């Protein structure tokens, strides 16, 4: 298959239960206005507006709402979790966000390929050490891991946010893998 050829958003043949509501149409229009596209993850969930609403509400709360974590930190977590899980969709989409938010395409590539080579400060390193352990071996998280984050300057609220973002992307990676979710082609050239 030619890489330029139009591929379906997922490998599943999911037909919307009804035409999109005015609210969904407005949400997609807002995506086009702000991003220049409707992310394929939203198109994938659009077969069921309840699922789309749940996904987008939780995503927006975790990634865009006020937090002690910067938007860049949250996107870095998304990319590191997605690298561990080899999630093509999320590495592509959130790698573009890291490049854009950092203003540094090289940094974005380092985070996606080997975050330890990115020259991060001690605070971000502690955050990502925790994220890696939570993603790979969640049953081994103990109080000492949380204390390491506190010692690095994170509040308990920030620790909750770190864990929530990491867990959300672990779930999203698995849905993307199970459905063969394809990233929007536009992500590949963004912020380069």
Coordinates of N, CA and C in Angstrom, one line a residue, residues 14-87:
X14 N -16.7 0.5 12.3 CA -17.7 0.9 13.3 C -18.5 2.1 12.7
X15 N -19.8 1.9 12.6 CA -20.7 2.9 12.0 C -21.3 3.7 13.1
X16 N -21.3 5.0 13.0 CA -22.0 5.8 14.0 C -23.4 5.4 14.2
X17 N -23.9 5.5 15.5 CA -25.3 5.1 15.8 C -26.3 6.0 15.3
X18 N -25.8 7.3 15.1 CA -26.7 8.3 14.5 C -25.8 9.4 13.9
X19 N -26.4 10.3 13.2 CA -25.6 11.5 12.7 C -25.0 12.2 13.9
X20 N -23.8 12.9 13.7 CA -23.2 13.6 14.8 C -24.2 14.7 15.3
X21 N -24.2 14.9 16.6 CA -25.0 15.9 17.2 C -24.4 17.3 16.9
X22 N -25.1 18.3 17.1 CA -24.6 19.7 16.9 C -23.4 19.9 17.7
X23 N -23.4 19.4 18.9 CA -22.3 19.6 19.9 C -21.0 18.9 19.3
X24 N -21.1 17.7 18.8 CA -20.0 17.0 18.2 C -19.5 17.7 17.0
X25 N -20.4 18.2 16.1 CA -20.0 18.9 14.9 C -19.3 20.2 15.3
X26 N -19.8 20.9 16.4 CA -19.1 22.1 16.8 C -17.7 21.8 17.4
X27 N -17.6 20.7 18.1 CA -16.3 20.2 18.7 C -15.3 19.9 17.6
X28 N -15.7 19.2 16.6 CA -14.9 18.9 15.5 C -14.5 20.2 14.7
X29 N -15.4 21.2 14.6 CA -15.1 22.4 13.9 C -14.0 23.2 14.8
X30 N -14.2 23.1 16.1 CA -13.2 23.8 17.0 C -11.8 23.1 16.8
X31 N -11.8 21.8 16.7 CA -10.5 21.1 16.4 C -9.8 21.6 15.1
X32 N -10.6 21.8 14.1 CA -10.1 22.2 12.8 C -9.6 23.7 13.0
X33 N -10.3 24.5 13.7 CA -9.9 25.9 13.9 C -8.6 25.9 14.7
X34 N -8.5 25.1 15.7 CA -7.3 25.2 16.6 C -6.1 24.4 16.1
X35 N -6.4 23.2 15.5 CA -5.3 22.3 15.2 C -5.1 22.2 13.7
X36 N -6.1 22.6 12.9 CA -6.1 22.4 11.5 C -6.6 21.1 11.0
X37 N -7.1 20.3 11.9 CA -7.5 18.9 11.6 C -8.4 18.4 12.8
X38 N -9.1 17.3 12.5 CA -9.8 16.6 13.5 C -9.0 15.4 13.8
X39 N -8.4 15.2 15.0 CA -7.5 14.1 15.3 C -8.3 12.8 15.1
X40 N -7.6 11.9 14.5 CA -8.2 10.6 14.1 C -8.7 9.8 15.4
X41 N -8.1 10.0 16.5 CA -8.6 9.4 17.7 C -10.0 9.8 18.0
X42 N -10.4 11.1 17.7 CA -11.7 11.5 17.9 C -12.7 10.9 16.9
X43 N -12.2 10.8 15.7 CA -13.0 10.2 14.6 C -13.2 8.7 15.0
X44 N -12.2 8.1 15.6 CA -12.4 6.6 16.0 C -13.4 6.5 17.0
X45 N -13.5 7.4 18.0 CA -14.5 7.3 19.0 C -15.9 7.8 18.6
X46 N -16.0 8.5 17.5 CA -17.2 9.1 17.1 C -18.3 8.2 16.7
X47 N -18.1 6.9 16.6 CA -19.1 5.9 16.3 C -20.2 5.9 17.5
X48 N -19.7 6.3 18.6 CA -20.6 6.3 19.8 C -20.3 7.6 20.6
X49 N -21.3 8.5 20.5 CA -21.0 9.9 21.1 C -20.8 9.8 22.6
X50 N -21.4 8.8 23.3 CA -21.1 8.7 24.7 C -19.6 8.4 25.0
X51 N -19.1 7.5 24.2 CA -17.7 7.1 24.3 C -16.8 8.3 23.9
X52 N -17.2 9.0 22.8 CA -16.4 10.2 22.4 C -16.4 11.2 23.5
X53 N -17.6 11.5 24.1 CA -17.7 12.5 25.2 C -16.8 12.1 26.4
X54 N -16.9 10.8 26.8 CA -16.1 10.4 27.9 C -14.6 10.5 27.6
X55 N -14.2 10.1 26.5 CA -12.8 10.2 26.1 C -12.3 11.6 26.1
X56 N -13.0 12.4 25.3 CA -12.6 13.8 25.1 C -12.7 14.6 26.4
X57 N -13.7 14.4 27.3 CA -13.8 15.1 28.5 C -12.6 14.7 29.4
X58 N -12.3 13.4 29.5 CA -11.2 13.0 30.4 C -9.8 13.5 29.8
X59 N -9.7 13.4 28.5 CA -8.4 13.9 27.9 C -8.3 15.4 28.1
X60 N -9.3 16.2 27.9 CA -9.2 17.6 28.1 C -8.9 18.0 29.5
X61 N -9.5 17.2 30.5 CA -9.3 17.5 31.9 C -7.8 17.2 32.2
X62 N -7.3 16.1 31.7 CA -5.9 15.7 32.1 C -4.9 16.6 31.4
X63 N -5.1 16.9 30.1 CA -4.1 17.5 29.3 C -4.2 19.0 29.2
X64 N -5.3 19.6 29.4 CA -5.5 21.0 29.1 C -5.9 21.8 30.4
X65 N -6.5 21.2 31.4 CA -7.0 21.9 32.5 C -5.8 22.4 33.4
X66 N -6.0 23.3 34.3 CA -4.9 23.8 35.1 C -4.3 22.6 35.9
X67 N -3.0 22.7 36.0 CA -2.3 21.6 36.8 C -1.0 22.2 37.1
X68 N -0.3 21.7 38.2 CA 1.0 22.1 38.5 C 2.0 21.6 37.4
X69 N 1.6 20.6 36.6 CA 2.4 20.1 35.5 C 2.1 21.0 34.3
X70 N 3.2 21.4 33.6 CA 3.0 22.2 32.4 C 2.4 21.3 31.3
X71 N 1.8 22.0 30.3 CA 1.3 21.2 29.2 C 2.4 20.4 28.5
X72 N 3.6 21.0 28.5 CA 4.8 20.2 27.9 C 5.1 19.0 28.8
X73 N 5.1 19.1 30.1 CA 5.3 17.9 30.9 C 4.3 16.8 30.7
X74 N 3.0 17.2 30.5 CA 2.0 16.2 30.3 C 2.2 15.5 28.9
X75 N 2.6 16.3 27.9 CA 2.9 15.7 26.6 C 4.1 14.8 26.6
X76 N 5.1 15.2 27.4 CA 6.3 14.4 27.5 C 5.9 13.0 28.2
X77 N 5.1 13.1 29.2 CA 4.6 11.8 29.8 C 3.9 11.0 28.7
X78 N 3.0 11.6 28.0 CA 2.3 10.9 26.9 C 3.2 10.2 26.0
X79 N 4.3 10.9 25.6 CA 5.3 10.3 24.6 C 6.1 9.2 25.2
X80 N 6.5 9.4 26.5 CA 7.3 8.4 27.1 C 6.5 7.1 27.3
X81 N 5.3 7.2 27.8 CA 4.4 6.0 28.0 C 4.2 5.4 26.6
X82 N 3.9 6.2 25.6 CA 3.7 5.6 24.2 C 4.9 5.0 23.6
X83 N 6.1 5.5 24.0 CA 7.3 4.8 23.5 C 7.5 3.5 24.1
X84 N 7.2 3.4 25.4 CA 7.3 2.1 26.1 C 6.3 1.1 25.4
X85 N 5.2 1.6 25.1 CA 4.1 0.7 24.6 C 4.2 0.6 23.0
X86 N 5.1 1.2 22.4 CA 5.3 1.2 20.9 C 4.0 1.6 20.2
X87 N 3.4 2.7 20.7 CA 2.1 3.1 20.1 C 2.4 4.1 19.0

